[in-house]
Amino acid sequence: MYTLARENPLAAVLCPQFQDFYCATCFAELDVNGEAEILMCDDCSEVSYCSLKCQRKDWRSVHQFECEILRTQTNQTPMTTTMRLCIRTLLVTLRNSERSPSFNGAIIEDLETNYQEFRSSPSHNQFLSDLVTIIKSVGHNVFPKSVETNKMIAIICTVLCNGFGIIDDKRVEPIGSGLFVGLAKHNHSCASTSHVVFEKNQVLLRGRDMDYCKNTTISYVSRMLPTFERQKSIRSVHFITCRCEMCRNDDLDFIGLAFRCQTVNCSGYVKGSDSCGVCKKPAVIPIMESASSTSKLIDILDNLHKSNEFDCTTQYDYLQNLRKEYIRILADCNVAILQLDEQIAYCACDLKRIPDDLSEVAVRGCQHFIDRLGIGAPEVTRRLYIACKCLSRLPSSPSSEIQQLAIQSSILSHGEDHSITKYLNDLTNGCDISDQ
């Protein structure tokens, strides 16, 4: 695969739980356990930096204005990541446009806003109302007084419609959000012709063809989700229903929603209303019940990302118990179980005590990831990376096959120069997979 484009964000912000671990400007990982100095804004304590250069850059562009708003909000309800991204975009766009009419931030006017749809949606309209209230109550000294409320709302709608979660593929959750004007102009398809990866806060558009095509598509959502979850997510923001090749692939969906055969001592699973693939007995659990359990487990995992309630050991035990509960119904190839297994493996990487079954935990579900999306998909690379990180903790040599698959996938999805590929190469002592 080839890197078709690179782009820095017009505006970007870290999720609150990562503000002490990544630089607020470039999103580089901070050396929290080392000797390198970490700089922090003394006034709001809401942003950290890897260098004085990054701190000065952020201050000049946006933080000198954002800081006042964050200080005022400290003792009130904390702003969400999306709210902060909207405010940063407003500050970058409005203040710089006021100073320089030729400022390229004005090109966000070319992006879709879905203004009418957002204003007609009670939940979205409430968000818009809440954010405008914050801006007017604490940002009166920050935002240009000449800006009309409707223009401000239109820019906020642009962010809601076009913002991207910024992924550090060493983790299983987004570390922040950003607005990438060039990337946002691409149409969506779950069966996309290219995919999006990140290096720090820079986005890379990767495609199979060397030359960029104006019809290049990207996926706005994780392709590990079942069709109804992907479509629900897309409709909630873009107000469209995807009908791509992947959305029409019923067999892929049935596998992703598969439930465990309820016949005693049978290790098979059931797709849709079919019979068990092993014992051939008819389905016992209705497909709607399987879909409901899948959706519920996905929601639990999503909400877990938003909580700092558990330490690593407690979270690992919680996830393992969650698996015992849901594996009674859902099959090993079910997408919710696959995401749960990925979470468990990721958590196992940081446990002080190495679990006895770490080797099994590390690779569990990896082949199903590959079967669903193929080598070279970013989601597959991330899963194989986590497996390699787990296996590297074992005293004996980890699986060379997993290492080779991980490097192969990472070269395709992220490129040879990406930090994940370099890490995997270092981990495997430069294992050569060029002939595989």
Short mmCIF file of C-alpha atoms in Angstrom, two decimals:
data_model
loop_
_atom_site.label_atom_id
_atom_site.label_comp_id
_atom_site.label_asym_id
_atom_site.label_seq_id
_atom_site.Cartn_x
_atom_site.Cartn_y
_atom_site.Cartn_z
CA MET A 1 0.00 0.00 0.00
CA TYR A 2 1.05 3.61 -0.55
CA THR A 3 0.76 6.84 1.39
CA LEU A 4 -1.47 9.00 -0.80
CA ALA A 5 -1.60 12.05 1.46
CA ARG A 6 -0.43 13.45 4.80
CA GLU A 7 -2.22 16.19 6.66
CA ASN A 8 -1.89 18.11 9.90
CA PRO A 9 -5.10 19.01 11.73
CA LEU A 10 -6.69 22.44 11.51
CA ALA A 11 -7.48 21.83 15.17
CA ALA A 12 -7.00 18.87 17.51
CA VAL A 13 -7.50 18.08 21.18
CA LEU A 14 -6.64 15.18 23.47
CA CYS A 15 -9.22 13.24 25.44
CA PRO A 16 -9.08 14.24 29.15
CA GLN A 17 -7.67 10.88 30.28
CA PHE A 18 -4.65 11.32 28.01
CA GLN A 19 -3.75 14.96 28.67
CA ASP A 20 -0.90 13.92 31.00
CA PHE A 21 0.48 11.30 28.61
CA TYR A 22 0.61 13.06 25.23
CA CYS A 23 1.77 16.45 24.02
CA ALA A 24 -1.21 18.76 23.41
CA THR A 25 0.42 20.14 20.25
CA CYS A 26 2.02 17.23 18.36
CA PHE A 27 0.46 14.30 20.28
CA ALA A 28 3.87 12.72 20.90
CA GLU A 29 3.96 10.40 23.90
CA LEU A 30 5.39 12.11 26.97
CA ASP A 31 8.25 10.54 28.88
CA VAL A 32 6.26 10.26 32.10
CA ASN A 33 8.68 7.83 33.74
CA GLY A 34 11.91 9.25 32.35
CA GLU A 35 14.15 12.24 32.80
CA ALA A 36 12.80 14.38 29.97
CA GLU A 37 11.07 17.52 31.20
CA ILE A 38 7.31 17.73 30.72
CA LEU A 39 5.91 21.24 30.46
CA MET A 40 2.40 22.17 31.57
CA CYS A 41 0.26 25.27 31.39
CA ASP A 42 0.51 26.79 34.86
CA ASP A 43 -2.79 28.63 34.53
CA CYS A 44 -5.26 25.91 33.56
CA SER A 45 -3.23 22.68 34.12
CA GLU A 46 -5.27 21.11 31.29
CA VAL A 47 -2.50 20.72 28.70
CA SER A 48 1.01 19.23 28.71
CA TYR A 49 3.84 19.56 26.20
CA CYS A 50 6.88 17.61 25.11
CA SER A 51 8.98 20.73 24.46
CA LEU A 52 9.06 24.49 24.78
CA LYS A 53 8.69 24.70 21.01
CA CYS A 54 5.35 22.86 21.14
CA GLN A 55 4.18 24.92 24.11
CA ARG A 56 4.92 28.20 22.34
CA LYS A 57 3.33 27.01 19.11
CA ASP A 58 0.11 26.00 20.88
CA TRP A 59 0.03 29.21 22.91
CA ARG A 60 0.37 31.43 19.84
CA SER A 61 -2.19 29.57 17.76
CA VAL A 62 -4.98 28.81 20.21
CA HIS A 63 -4.19 28.11 23.86
CA GLN A 64 -3.76 31.75 24.93
CA PHE A 65 -7.47 32.15 24.15
CA GLU A 66 -8.62 28.65 25.12
CA CYS A 67 -6.89 28.89 28.49
CA GLU A 68 -9.29 31.53 29.81
CA ILE A 69 -12.28 29.36 28.92
CA LEU A 70 -10.75 26.27 30.53
CA ARG A 71 -9.91 28.16 33.73
CA THR A 72 -13.48 29.41 34.01
CA GLN A 73 -14.84 25.91 33.46
CA THR A 74 -12.62 24.25 36.07
CA ASN A 75 -15.20 24.42 38.85
CA GLN A 76 -18.15 23.72 36.57
CA THR A 77 -19.12 20.70 34.47
CA PRO A 78 -15.98 19.69 32.52
CA MET A 79 -16.18 20.17 28.78
CA THR A 80 -16.20 17.06 26.60
CA THR A 81 -13.52 16.34 24.00
CA THR A 82 -15.95 17.29 21.25
CA MET A 83 -16.75 20.62 22.93
CA ARG A 84 -13.07 21.45 23.22
CA LEU A 85 -12.46 20.53 19.57
CA CYS A 86 -15.31 22.82 18.53
CA ILE A 87 -13.91 25.67 20.60
CA ARG A 88 -10.39 25.17 19.24
CA THR A 89 -11.73 25.14 15.68
CA LEU A 90 -13.73 28.30 16.33
CA LEU A 91 -10.71 30.04 17.80
CA VAL A 92 -8.35 29.02 14.99
CA THR A 93 -10.87 29.86 12.28
CA LEU A 94 -12.51 33.04 13.56
CA ARG A 95 -9.56 34.79 15.17
CA ASN A 96 -7.14 34.07 12.35
CA SER A 97 -9.70 34.96 9.69
CA GLU A 98 -10.28 38.26 11.48
CA ARG A 99 -6.55 39.04 11.45
CA SER A 100 -5.89 37.71 7.93
CA PRO A 101 -8.71 37.32 5.38
CA SER A 102 -6.51 34.95 3.36
CA PHE A 103 -6.16 32.50 6.28
CA ASN A 104 -6.73 28.98 4.96
CA GLY A 105 -8.99 28.09 7.87
CA ALA A 106 -11.77 29.61 5.78
CA ILE A 107 -11.76 26.50 3.61
CA ILE A 108 -13.83 24.70 6.23
CA GLU A 109 -16.72 26.54 4.58
CA ASP A 110 -16.37 24.00 1.77
CA LEU A 111 -17.18 21.13 4.13
CA GLU A 112 -20.59 19.62 4.76
CA THR A 113 -22.32 20.98 7.86
CA ASN A 114 -25.67 19.12 8.01
CA TYR A 115 -26.84 22.30 9.68
CA GLN A 116 -30.58 21.69 9.29
CA GLU A 117 -30.31 18.06 10.39
CA PHE A 118 -28.35 18.93 13.54
CA ARG A 119 -30.74 21.75 14.43
CA SER A 120 -33.69 19.36 13.95
CA SER A 121 -32.17 16.69 16.20
CA PRO A 122 -33.11 17.27 19.89
CA SER A 123 -29.87 15.77 21.24
CA HIS A 124 -27.61 17.60 18.80
CA ASN A 125 -29.52 20.85 19.20
CA GLN A 126 -29.10 20.59 22.98
CA PHE A 127 -25.35 20.16 22.48
CA LEU A 128 -25.25 23.24 20.26
CA SER A 129 -27.22 25.22 22.83
CA ASP A 130 -24.97 24.12 25.70
CA LEU A 131 -21.80 25.01 23.81
CA VAL A 132 -23.07 28.41 22.70
CA THR A 133 -24.03 29.14 26.31
CA ILE A 134 -20.49 28.31 27.45
CA ILE A 135 -19.00 30.49 24.74
CA LYS A 136 -21.20 33.46 25.53
CA SER A 137 -20.77 33.18 29.28
CA VAL A 138 -17.00 32.65 29.48
CA GLY A 139 -15.70 33.46 26.03
CA HIS A 140 -16.89 37.03 25.61
CA ASN A 141 -13.32 38.32 25.92
CA VAL A 142 -11.97 35.64 23.58
CA PHE A 143 -14.20 35.41 20.52
CA PRO A 144 -14.59 38.27 18.05
CA LYS A 145 -17.65 40.32 19.02
CA SER A 146 -18.70 40.71 15.40
CA VAL A 147 -19.31 36.99 14.86
CA GLU A 148 -22.94 36.05 14.35
CA THR A 149 -24.33 33.21 16.44
CA ASN A 150 -25.57 31.36 13.34
CA LYS A 151 -22.08 31.43 11.80
CA MET A 152 -20.64 30.11 15.03
CA ILE A 153 -23.20 27.29 15.09
CA ALA A 154 -22.44 26.46 11.45
CA ILE A 155 -18.75 26.01 12.29
CA ILE A 156 -19.66 23.81 15.27
CA CYS A 157 -21.86 21.71 12.97
CA THR A 158 -18.92 21.39 10.59
CA VAL A 159 -16.83 19.92 13.41
CA LEU A 160 -19.60 17.53 14.47
CA CYS A 161 -19.97 16.35 10.89
CA ASN A 162 -16.28 16.11 9.96
CA GLY A 163 -14.24 15.47 13.10
CA PHE A 164 -12.12 12.32 13.29
CA GLY A 165 -11.07 10.30 16.29
CA ILE A 166 -7.27 10.32 16.44
CA ILE A 167 -5.99 6.80 17.01
CA ASP A 168 -2.73 5.76 18.57
CA ASP A 169 -2.73 2.21 17.25
CA LYS A 170 -0.79 1.06 20.29
CA ARG A 171 -4.05 1.54 22.21
CA VAL A 172 -7.58 0.24 21.83
CA GLU A 173 -9.30 3.62 22.00
CA PRO A 174 -9.00 7.09 20.44
CA ILE A 175 -6.63 9.41 22.27
CA GLY A 176 -8.19 12.58 20.88
CA SER A 177 -10.16 14.23 18.08
CA GLY A 178 -9.17 16.43 15.19
CA LEU A 179 -10.51 18.30 12.18
CA PHE A 180 -8.65 17.43 8.99
CA VAL A 181 -10.06 19.54 6.19
CA GLY A 182 -8.62 17.57 3.27
CA LEU A 183 -9.50 14.18 4.74
CA ALA A 184 -13.06 15.28 5.52
CA LYS A 185 -13.79 15.86 1.84
CA HIS A 186 -13.68 12.13 1.07
CA ASN A 187 -16.89 10.15 0.80
CA HIS A 188 -17.64 7.22 3.07
CA SER A 189 -17.73 3.53 2.31
CA CYS A 190 -17.29 0.74 4.85
CA ALA A 191 -15.70 -1.17 1.95
CA SER A 192 -13.38 1.78 1.39
CA THR A 193 -10.72 2.04 -1.30
CA SER A 194 -8.24 3.41 1.25
CA HIS A 195 -7.86 3.69 4.99
CA VAL A 196 -6.81 6.24 7.56
CA VAL A 197 -3.97 5.87 10.08
CA PHE A 198 -2.22 8.36 12.36
CA GLU A 199 1.37 9.18 13.25
CA LYS A 200 1.11 11.35 16.36
CA ASN A 201 -1.52 13.96 15.32
CA GLN A 202 -0.76 13.74 11.60
CA VAL A 203 -3.18 11.74 9.45
CA LEU A 204 -1.99 9.43 6.67
CA LEU A 205 -4.25 8.32 3.84
CA ARG A 206 -3.13 4.88 2.67
CA GLY A 207 -4.29 3.24 -0.57
CA ARG A 208 -3.50 0.23 -2.71
CA ASP A 209 -2.88 2.30 -5.85
CA MET A 210 0.14 4.57 -6.03
CA ASP A 211 -1.79 7.42 -7.64
CA TYR A 212 -4.46 9.37 -5.78
CA CYS A 213 -7.95 9.19 -7.26
CA LYS A 214 -10.66 11.80 -6.71
CA ASN A 215 -13.12 8.95 -6.07
CA THR A 216 -11.06 7.61 -3.15
CA THR A 217 -13.30 6.60 -0.24
CA ILE A 218 -12.62 6.15 3.46
CA SER A 219 -14.57 4.53 6.28
CA TYR A 220 -15.89 6.91 8.93
CA VAL A 221 -16.36 4.08 11.46
CA SER A 222 -14.60 0.94 12.64
CA ARG A 223 -15.21 -1.91 10.23
CA MET A 224 -15.10 -4.38 13.10
CA LEU A 225 -18.62 -3.29 14.01
CA PRO A 226 -21.63 -5.19 12.65
CA THR A 227 -23.57 -3.46 9.87
CA PHE A 228 -26.43 -2.17 12.03
CA GLU A 229 -23.94 -0.56 14.46
CA ARG A 230 -21.92 1.02 11.64
CA GLN A 231 -25.05 2.37 9.98
CA LYS A 232 -26.42 3.70 13.27
CA SER A 233 -23.17 5.55 13.94
CA ILE A 234 -23.04 7.02 10.42
CA ARG A 235 -26.71 8.08 10.45
CA SER A 236 -26.30 9.85 13.80
CA VAL A 237 -23.71 12.23 12.34
CA HIS A 238 -23.97 12.15 8.55
CA PHE A 239 -27.69 11.33 8.21
CA ILE A 240 -27.06 8.79 5.45
CA THR A 241 -27.43 5.02 5.26
CA CYS A 242 -24.43 3.23 3.78
CA ARG A 243 -25.25 0.60 1.15
CA CYS A 244 -21.70 -0.41 0.28
CA GLU A 245 -20.48 -3.90 -0.57
CA MET A 246 -19.63 -4.62 3.06
CA CYS A 247 -23.06 -3.52 4.27
CA ARG A 248 -24.66 -5.93 1.79
CA ASN A 249 -22.48 -8.87 2.81
CA ASP A 250 -24.97 -10.85 4.89
CA ASP A 251 -22.62 -13.77 5.47
CA LEU A 252 -19.94 -11.50 6.96
CA ASP A 253 -22.57 -10.00 9.23
CA PHE A 254 -23.91 -13.37 10.31
CA ILE A 255 -20.40 -14.44 11.29
CA GLY A 256 -19.89 -11.18 13.17
CA LEU A 257 -23.12 -11.74 15.09
CA ALA A 258 -22.68 -15.50 15.51
CA PHE A 259 -23.73 -17.16 18.75
CA ARG A 260 -22.43 -20.25 20.44
CA CYS A 261 -24.20 -23.55 19.78
CA GLN A 262 -26.21 -24.47 22.87
CA THR A 263 -25.86 -28.22 22.35
CA VAL A 264 -23.96 -29.81 25.25
CA ASN A 265 -20.27 -30.48 24.47
CA CYS A 266 -20.51 -28.90 21.01
CA SER A 267 -17.80 -26.37 20.12
CA GLY A 268 -19.57 -25.00 17.05
CA TYR A 269 -21.40 -21.77 16.40
CA VAL A 270 -24.52 -20.70 14.56
CA LYS A 271 -24.81 -18.01 11.86
CA GLY A 272 -28.18 -16.35 11.54
CA SER A 273 -30.95 -18.93 11.39
CA ASP A 274 -28.65 -21.68 10.06
CA SER A 275 -27.90 -24.90 11.85
CA CYS A 276 -24.71 -25.35 13.85
CA GLY A 277 -21.71 -25.81 11.59
CA VAL A 278 -20.43 -28.70 13.75
CA CYS A 279 -23.32 -30.71 15.17
CA LYS A 280 -25.82 -29.57 12.51
CA LYS A 281 -28.56 -29.02 15.08
CA PRO A 282 -30.91 -26.07 14.46
CA ALA A 283 -30.44 -22.67 16.05
CA VAL A 284 -31.82 -22.24 19.56
CA ILE A 285 -31.08 -18.54 20.10
CA PRO A 286 -32.90 -16.10 17.75
CA ILE A 287 -30.62 -13.87 15.68
CA MET A 288 -32.24 -10.77 17.25
CA GLU A 289 -31.20 -11.96 20.72
CA SER A 290 -27.65 -12.47 19.49
CA ALA A 291 -27.64 -9.01 17.89
CA SER A 292 -28.98 -7.47 21.12
CA SER A 293 -26.28 -9.16 23.24
CA THR A 294 -23.62 -8.09 20.76
CA SER A 295 -24.78 -4.47 20.86
CA LYS A 296 -24.98 -4.48 24.66
CA LEU A 297 -21.43 -5.78 25.03
CA ILE A 298 -20.10 -3.22 22.53
CA ASP A 299 -21.78 -0.45 24.56
CA ILE A 300 -20.23 -1.75 27.78
CA LEU A 301 -16.76 -1.67 26.21
CA ASP A 302 -17.32 1.83 24.79
CA ASN A 303 -18.38 3.16 28.18
CA LEU A 304 -15.40 1.49 29.83
CA HIS A 305 -13.13 3.79 27.76
CA LYS A 306 -14.82 6.83 29.26
CA SER A 307 -14.26 5.74 32.83
CA ASN A 308 -11.14 5.93 34.96
CA GLU A 309 -12.83 3.87 37.63
CA PHE A 310 -10.59 0.79 37.45
CA ASP A 311 -6.89 0.23 37.91
CA CYS A 312 -5.27 -2.21 35.48
CA THR A 313 -5.62 -5.33 37.64
CA THR A 314 -9.23 -4.61 38.56
CA GLN A 315 -10.10 -3.90 34.95
CA TYR A 316 -8.46 -7.12 33.80
CA ASP A 317 -10.50 -9.16 36.29
CA TYR A 318 -13.66 -7.28 35.30
CA LEU A 319 -13.08 -7.99 31.61
CA GLN A 320 -12.36 -11.65 32.22
CA ASN A 321 -15.60 -12.01 34.19
CA LEU A 322 -17.43 -10.17 31.41
CA ARG A 323 -16.09 -12.72 28.96
CA LYS A 324 -17.28 -15.64 31.10
CA GLU A 325 -20.75 -14.11 31.07
CA TYR A 326 -21.04 -13.37 27.35
CA ILE A 327 -19.16 -16.36 25.94
CA ARG A 328 -22.07 -18.53 27.06
CA ILE A 329 -24.11 -16.87 24.30
CA LEU A 330 -21.75 -15.30 21.79
CA ALA A 331 -19.29 -17.23 19.63
CA ASP A 332 -15.52 -16.69 19.57
CA CYS A 333 -15.86 -15.04 16.12
CA ASN A 334 -18.55 -12.60 17.30
CA VAL A 335 -17.31 -9.02 16.83
CA ALA A 336 -18.16 -8.01 20.41
CA ILE A 337 -16.18 -10.96 21.79
CA LEU A 338 -13.29 -10.06 19.48
CA GLN A 339 -13.26 -6.50 20.81
CA LEU A 340 -13.49 -7.82 24.37
CA ASP A 341 -10.55 -10.18 23.76
CA GLU A 342 -8.56 -7.27 22.35
CA GLN A 343 -9.28 -5.24 25.50
CA ILE A 344 -8.23 -8.15 27.70
CA ALA A 345 -4.96 -8.62 25.80
CA TYR A 346 -4.24 -4.88 25.91
CA CYS A 347 -4.83 -4.80 29.65
CA ALA A 348 -2.63 -7.88 30.13
CA CYS A 349 0.33 -5.98 28.61
CA ASP A 350 0.55 -3.75 31.70
CA LEU A 351 -0.21 -6.19 34.51
CA LYS A 352 2.54 -6.39 37.11
CA ARG A 353 2.00 -10.12 37.45
CA ILE A 354 2.12 -12.07 34.19
CA PRO A 355 -1.07 -14.18 33.85
CA ASP A 356 -0.56 -17.93 33.53
CA ASP A 357 -2.60 -17.97 30.32
CA LEU A 358 -0.93 -14.90 28.76
CA SER A 359 0.09 -16.82 25.64
CA GLU A 360 -3.55 -17.76 24.97
CA VAL A 361 -4.85 -14.30 25.89
CA ALA A 362 -2.35 -12.68 23.53
CA VAL A 363 -3.45 -14.41 20.33
CA ARG A 364 -7.10 -15.19 21.09
CA GLY A 365 -9.26 -13.88 18.26
CA CYS A 366 -6.38 -12.70 16.05
CA GLN A 367 -7.27 -15.06 13.22
CA HIS A 368 -10.90 -13.92 13.31
CA PHE A 369 -9.71 -10.30 12.94
CA ILE A 370 -7.71 -11.38 9.89
CA ASP A 371 -10.61 -13.39 8.45
CA ARG A 372 -12.95 -10.42 8.79
CA LEU A 373 -10.80 -7.59 7.42
CA GLY A 374 -7.62 -9.14 6.01
CA ILE A 375 -3.92 -8.49 6.57
CA GLY A 376 -3.17 -4.80 6.07
CA ALA A 377 -6.30 -3.43 7.76
CA PRO A 378 -5.38 -0.98 10.58
CA GLU A 379 -7.65 -2.84 13.02
CA VAL A 380 -5.80 -6.09 12.25
CA THR A 381 -2.40 -4.45 12.66
CA ARG A 382 -3.43 -3.05 16.03
CA ARG A 383 -4.65 -6.46 17.24
CA LEU A 384 -1.45 -8.20 16.11
CA TYR A 385 0.66 -5.46 17.69
CA ILE A 386 -1.09 -6.02 21.04
CA ALA A 387 -0.51 -9.78 20.69
CA CYS A 388 3.21 -9.22 20.07
CA LYS A 389 3.46 -6.85 23.02
CA CYS A 390 1.86 -9.48 25.28
CA LEU A 391 4.06 -12.29 23.98
CA SER A 392 7.20 -10.20 24.48
CA ARG A 393 6.60 -10.46 28.23
CA LEU A 394 6.99 -14.24 28.22
CA PRO A 395 10.38 -15.72 29.14
CA SER A 396 10.27 -18.13 26.20
CA SER A 397 10.37 -17.00 22.57
CA PRO A 398 6.98 -15.69 21.38
CA SER A 399 5.23 -17.01 18.28
CA SER A 400 7.28 -16.10 15.20
CA GLU A 401 4.17 -16.54 13.03
CA ILE A 402 2.31 -13.81 14.91
CA GLN A 403 5.36 -11.55 14.70
CA GLN A 404 5.66 -12.06 10.97
CA LEU A 405 1.96 -11.45 10.40
CA ALA A 406 2.15 -8.31 12.53
CA ILE A 407 5.05 -6.86 10.53
CA GLN A 408 3.44 -7.82 7.23
CA SER A 409 0.17 -6.15 8.22
CA SER A 410 1.88 -3.06 9.64
CA ILE A 411 3.96 -2.47 6.49
CA LEU A 412 0.78 -2.58 4.43
CA SER A 413 -1.44 -0.54 6.73
CA HIS A 414 1.01 2.00 8.15
CA GLY A 415 4.16 1.85 6.03
CA GLU A 416 7.75 0.87 6.76
CA ASP A 417 8.62 4.17 8.48
CA HIS A 418 5.72 4.21 10.94
CA SER A 419 6.51 3.87 14.64
CA ILE A 420 4.46 0.67 14.99
CA THR A 421 6.35 -1.02 12.16
CA LYS A 422 9.66 0.07 13.66
CA TYR A 423 8.62 -1.25 17.07
CA LEU A 424 7.64 -4.61 15.61
CA ASN A 425 10.88 -4.83 13.65
CA ASP A 426 12.88 -4.08 16.79
CA LEU A 427 10.85 -6.64 18.71
CA THR A 428 11.61 -9.34 16.15
CA ASN A 429 15.21 -8.27 15.55
CA GLY A 430 14.45 -7.20 12.03
CA CYS A 431 12.67 -10.40 11.00
CA ASP A 432 12.63 -10.49 7.19
CA ILE A 433 9.20 -11.32 5.82
CA SER A 434 9.72 -10.01 2.31
CA ASP A 435 9.32 -13.46 0.80
CA GLN A 436 6.10 -14.29 2.64
#
